[in-house]
mmCIF file of C-alpha atoms in Angstrom:
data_model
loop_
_atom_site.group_PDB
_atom_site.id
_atom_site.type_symbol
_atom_site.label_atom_id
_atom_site.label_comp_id
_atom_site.label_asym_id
_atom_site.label_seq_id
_atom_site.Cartn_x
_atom_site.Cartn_y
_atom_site.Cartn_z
ATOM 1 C CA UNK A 170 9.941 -8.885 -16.702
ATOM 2 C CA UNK A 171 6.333 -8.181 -16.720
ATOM 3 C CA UNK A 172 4.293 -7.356 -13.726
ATOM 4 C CA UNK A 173 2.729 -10.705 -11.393
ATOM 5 C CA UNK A 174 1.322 -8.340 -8.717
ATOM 6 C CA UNK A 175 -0.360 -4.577 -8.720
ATOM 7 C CA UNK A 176 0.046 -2.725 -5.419
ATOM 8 C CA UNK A 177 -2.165 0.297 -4.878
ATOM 9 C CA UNK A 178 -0.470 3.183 -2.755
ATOM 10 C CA UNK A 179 -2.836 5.645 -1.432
ATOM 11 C CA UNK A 180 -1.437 8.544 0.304
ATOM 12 C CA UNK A 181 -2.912 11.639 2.010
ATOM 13 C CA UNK A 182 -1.394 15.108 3.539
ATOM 14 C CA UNK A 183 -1.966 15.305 7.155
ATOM 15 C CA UNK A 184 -0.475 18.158 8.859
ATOM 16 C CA UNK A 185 2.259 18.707 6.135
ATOM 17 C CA UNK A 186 3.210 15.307 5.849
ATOM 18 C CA UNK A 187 2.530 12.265 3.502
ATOM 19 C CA UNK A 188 1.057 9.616 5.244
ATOM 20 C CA UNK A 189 -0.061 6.031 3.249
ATOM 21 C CA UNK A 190 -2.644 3.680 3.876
ATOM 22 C CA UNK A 191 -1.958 0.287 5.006
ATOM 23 C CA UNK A 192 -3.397 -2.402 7.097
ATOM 24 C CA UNK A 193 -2.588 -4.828 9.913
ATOM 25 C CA UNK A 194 -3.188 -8.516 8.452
ATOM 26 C CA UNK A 195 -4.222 -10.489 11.668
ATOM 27 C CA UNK A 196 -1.696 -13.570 10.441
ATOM 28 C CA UNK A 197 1.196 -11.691 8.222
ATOM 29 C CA UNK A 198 1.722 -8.040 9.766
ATOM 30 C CA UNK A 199 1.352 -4.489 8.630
ATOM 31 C CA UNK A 200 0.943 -4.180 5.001
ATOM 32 C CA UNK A 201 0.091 -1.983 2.004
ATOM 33 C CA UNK A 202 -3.027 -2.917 -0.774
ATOM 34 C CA UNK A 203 -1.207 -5.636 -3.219
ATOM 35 C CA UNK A 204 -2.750 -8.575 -5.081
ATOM 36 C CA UNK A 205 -2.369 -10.689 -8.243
ATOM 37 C CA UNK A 206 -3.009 -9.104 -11.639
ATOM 38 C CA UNK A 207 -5.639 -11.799 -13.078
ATOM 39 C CA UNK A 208 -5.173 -12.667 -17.004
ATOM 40 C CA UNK A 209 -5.844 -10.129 -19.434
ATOM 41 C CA UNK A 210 -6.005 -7.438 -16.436
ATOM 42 C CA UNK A 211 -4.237 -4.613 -16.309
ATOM 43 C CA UNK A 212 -1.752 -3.601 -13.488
ATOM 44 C CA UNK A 213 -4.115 -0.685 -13.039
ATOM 45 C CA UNK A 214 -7.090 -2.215 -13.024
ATOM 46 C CA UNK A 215 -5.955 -4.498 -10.753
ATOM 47 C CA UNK A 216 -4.459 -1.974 -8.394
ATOM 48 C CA UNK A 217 -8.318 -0.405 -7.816
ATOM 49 C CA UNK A 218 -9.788 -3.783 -7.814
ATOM 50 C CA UNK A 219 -7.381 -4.809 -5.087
ATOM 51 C CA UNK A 220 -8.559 -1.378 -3.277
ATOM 52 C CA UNK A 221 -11.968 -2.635 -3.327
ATOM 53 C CA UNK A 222 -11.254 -6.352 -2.263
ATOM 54 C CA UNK A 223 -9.047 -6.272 0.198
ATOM 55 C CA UNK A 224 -10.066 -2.258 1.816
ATOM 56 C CA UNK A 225 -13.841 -1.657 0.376
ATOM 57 C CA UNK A 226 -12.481 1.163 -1.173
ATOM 58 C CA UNK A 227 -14.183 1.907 -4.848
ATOM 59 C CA UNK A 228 -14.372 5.438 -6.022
ATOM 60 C CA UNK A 229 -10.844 5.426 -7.339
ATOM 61 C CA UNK A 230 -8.502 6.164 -10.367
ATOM 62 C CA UNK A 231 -4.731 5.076 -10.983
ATOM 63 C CA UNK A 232 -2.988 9.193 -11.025
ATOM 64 C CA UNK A 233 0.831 7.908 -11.170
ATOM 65 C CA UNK A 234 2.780 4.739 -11.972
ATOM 66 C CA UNK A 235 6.156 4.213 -10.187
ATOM 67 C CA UNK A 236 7.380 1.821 -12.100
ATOM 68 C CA UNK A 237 7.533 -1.649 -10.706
ATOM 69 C CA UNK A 238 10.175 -3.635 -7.847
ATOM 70 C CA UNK A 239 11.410 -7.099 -8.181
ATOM 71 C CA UNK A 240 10.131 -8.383 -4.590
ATOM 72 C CA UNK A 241 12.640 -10.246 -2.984
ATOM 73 C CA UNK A 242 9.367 -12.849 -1.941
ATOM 74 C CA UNK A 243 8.827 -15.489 -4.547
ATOM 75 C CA UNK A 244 10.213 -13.447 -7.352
ATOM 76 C CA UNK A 245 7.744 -11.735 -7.743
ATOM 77 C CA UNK A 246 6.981 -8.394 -9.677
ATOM 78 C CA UNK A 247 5.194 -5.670 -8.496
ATOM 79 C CA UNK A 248 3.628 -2.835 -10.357
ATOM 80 C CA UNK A 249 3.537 0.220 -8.434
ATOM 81 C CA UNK A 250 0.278 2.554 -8.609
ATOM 82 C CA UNK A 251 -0.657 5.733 -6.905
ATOM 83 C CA UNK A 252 -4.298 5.566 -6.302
ATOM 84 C CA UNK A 253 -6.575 8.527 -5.741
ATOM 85 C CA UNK A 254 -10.161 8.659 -3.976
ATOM 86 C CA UNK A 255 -12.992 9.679 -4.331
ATOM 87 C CA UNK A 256 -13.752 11.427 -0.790
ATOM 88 C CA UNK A 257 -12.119 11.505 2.786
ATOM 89 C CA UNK A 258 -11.197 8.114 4.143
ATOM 90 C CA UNK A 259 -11.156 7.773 8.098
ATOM 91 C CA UNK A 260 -8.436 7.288 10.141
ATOM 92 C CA UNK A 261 -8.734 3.467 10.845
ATOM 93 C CA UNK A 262 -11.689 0.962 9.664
ATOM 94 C CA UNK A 263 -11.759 -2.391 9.809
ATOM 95 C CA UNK A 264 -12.725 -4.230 6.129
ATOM 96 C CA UNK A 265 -13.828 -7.902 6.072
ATOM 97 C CA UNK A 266 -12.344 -9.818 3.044
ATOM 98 C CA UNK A 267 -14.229 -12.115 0.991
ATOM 99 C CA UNK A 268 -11.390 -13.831 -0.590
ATOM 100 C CA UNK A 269 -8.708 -14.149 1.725
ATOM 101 C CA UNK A 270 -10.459 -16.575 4.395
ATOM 102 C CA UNK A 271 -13.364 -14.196 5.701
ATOM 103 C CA UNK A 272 -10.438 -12.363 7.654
ATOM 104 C CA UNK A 273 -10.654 -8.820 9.137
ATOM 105 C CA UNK A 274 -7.868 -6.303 7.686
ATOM 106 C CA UNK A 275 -7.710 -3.177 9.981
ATOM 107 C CA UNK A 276 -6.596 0.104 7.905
ATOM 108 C CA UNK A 277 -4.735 2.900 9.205
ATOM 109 C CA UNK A 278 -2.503 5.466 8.343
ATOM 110 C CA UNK A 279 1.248 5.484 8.485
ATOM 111 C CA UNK A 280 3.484 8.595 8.398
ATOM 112 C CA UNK A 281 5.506 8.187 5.286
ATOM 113 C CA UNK A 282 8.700 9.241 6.339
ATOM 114 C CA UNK A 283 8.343 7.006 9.609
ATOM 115 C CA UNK A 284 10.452 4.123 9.141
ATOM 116 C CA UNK A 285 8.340 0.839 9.600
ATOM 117 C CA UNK A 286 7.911 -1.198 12.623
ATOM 118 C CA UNK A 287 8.920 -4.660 13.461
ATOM 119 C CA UNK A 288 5.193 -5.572 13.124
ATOM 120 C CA UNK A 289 5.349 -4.702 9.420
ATOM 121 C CA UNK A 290 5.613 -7.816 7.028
ATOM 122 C CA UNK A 291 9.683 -7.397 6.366
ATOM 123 C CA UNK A 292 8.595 -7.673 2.488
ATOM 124 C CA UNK A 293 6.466 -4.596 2.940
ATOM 125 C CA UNK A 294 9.057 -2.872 4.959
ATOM 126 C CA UNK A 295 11.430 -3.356 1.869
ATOM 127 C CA UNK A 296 8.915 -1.609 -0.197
ATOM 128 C CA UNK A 297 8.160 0.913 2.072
ATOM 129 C CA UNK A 298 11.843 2.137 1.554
ATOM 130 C CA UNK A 299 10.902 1.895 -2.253
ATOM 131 C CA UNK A 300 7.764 4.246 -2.109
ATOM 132 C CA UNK A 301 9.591 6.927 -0.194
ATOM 133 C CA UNK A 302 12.176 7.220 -3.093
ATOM 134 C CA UNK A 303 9.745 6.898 -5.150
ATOM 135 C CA UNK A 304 6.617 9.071 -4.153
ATOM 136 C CA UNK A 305 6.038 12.789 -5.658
ATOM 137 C CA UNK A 306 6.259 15.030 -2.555
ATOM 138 C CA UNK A 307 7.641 15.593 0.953
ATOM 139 C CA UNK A 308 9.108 12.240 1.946
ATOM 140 C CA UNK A 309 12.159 12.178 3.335
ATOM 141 C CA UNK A 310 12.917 9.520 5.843
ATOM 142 C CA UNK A 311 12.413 10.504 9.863
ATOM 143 C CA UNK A 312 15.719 9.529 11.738
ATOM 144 C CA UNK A 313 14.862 6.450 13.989
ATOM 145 C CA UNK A 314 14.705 8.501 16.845
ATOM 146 C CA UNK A 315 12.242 10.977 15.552
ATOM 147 C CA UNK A 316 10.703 7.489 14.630
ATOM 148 C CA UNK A 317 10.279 6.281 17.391
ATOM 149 C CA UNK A 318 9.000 8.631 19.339
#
């Protein structure tokens, strides 16, 4: 089945681990960089224009596809994209959206191998699991203690 959504995973190496970049959405929890692919679009086209919507992010390319996930939410399909920048991001920023209601999307960055929160959105959280099978490097999964902690 072909792709309905493009997510854009952006990941860094912070002391010698992989963290990604997500964002608390002040009405639907913690979340990674996913929106509709628009007719005639690409997955990975729409993957960097997501980064810019929703994250103000622009100086980007697509550097890996990992495949796609049949979301458990509204069947849809997500294409997977590892996203590279252009620069050093901060640690946390706060990005007003233009299309989603004017609302204010704080990013940060989450430890890859930490398991999610209960604040994450649970479909997120069952992609999270996804991406650390998934994603090239040094991933493996805290235990819930370490997690926790």
């Amino acid at each position: 089945m072909a792709p309905t959504k493009a997510c854009a995973i952006v990941l860094r190496q912070r002391d010698n681990a992989t963290e990604l970049l997500v964002f608390r959405h002040p009405l639907a929890g913690i979340q990674i960089v996913k929106g509709k692919i628009e007719r005639g679009e690409s997955s990975q086209a729409a993957a960097l224009r997501e980064l810019w919507e929703e994250a103000g992010i622009r100086a980007t390319r697509v550097t890996a596809d990992l495949g796609t996930w049949a979301s458990p939410y509204e069947a849809q399909v997500w294409a997977l994209h590892v996203c590279e920048v252009t620069g050093e991001l901060p640690d946390t920023w706060t990005h007003r959206t233009a299309d989603d209601g004017g609302l204010d999307f704080e990013f940060f960055w989450h430890p890859l191998p930490n398991a999610p929160t209960a604040e994450w959105h649970p479909v997120f959280a069952a992609a999270w699991r996804l991406l650390v099978a998934r994603s090239p490097g040094p991933t493996a999964p805290a235990s819930p203690a370490a997690s926790s902690r």
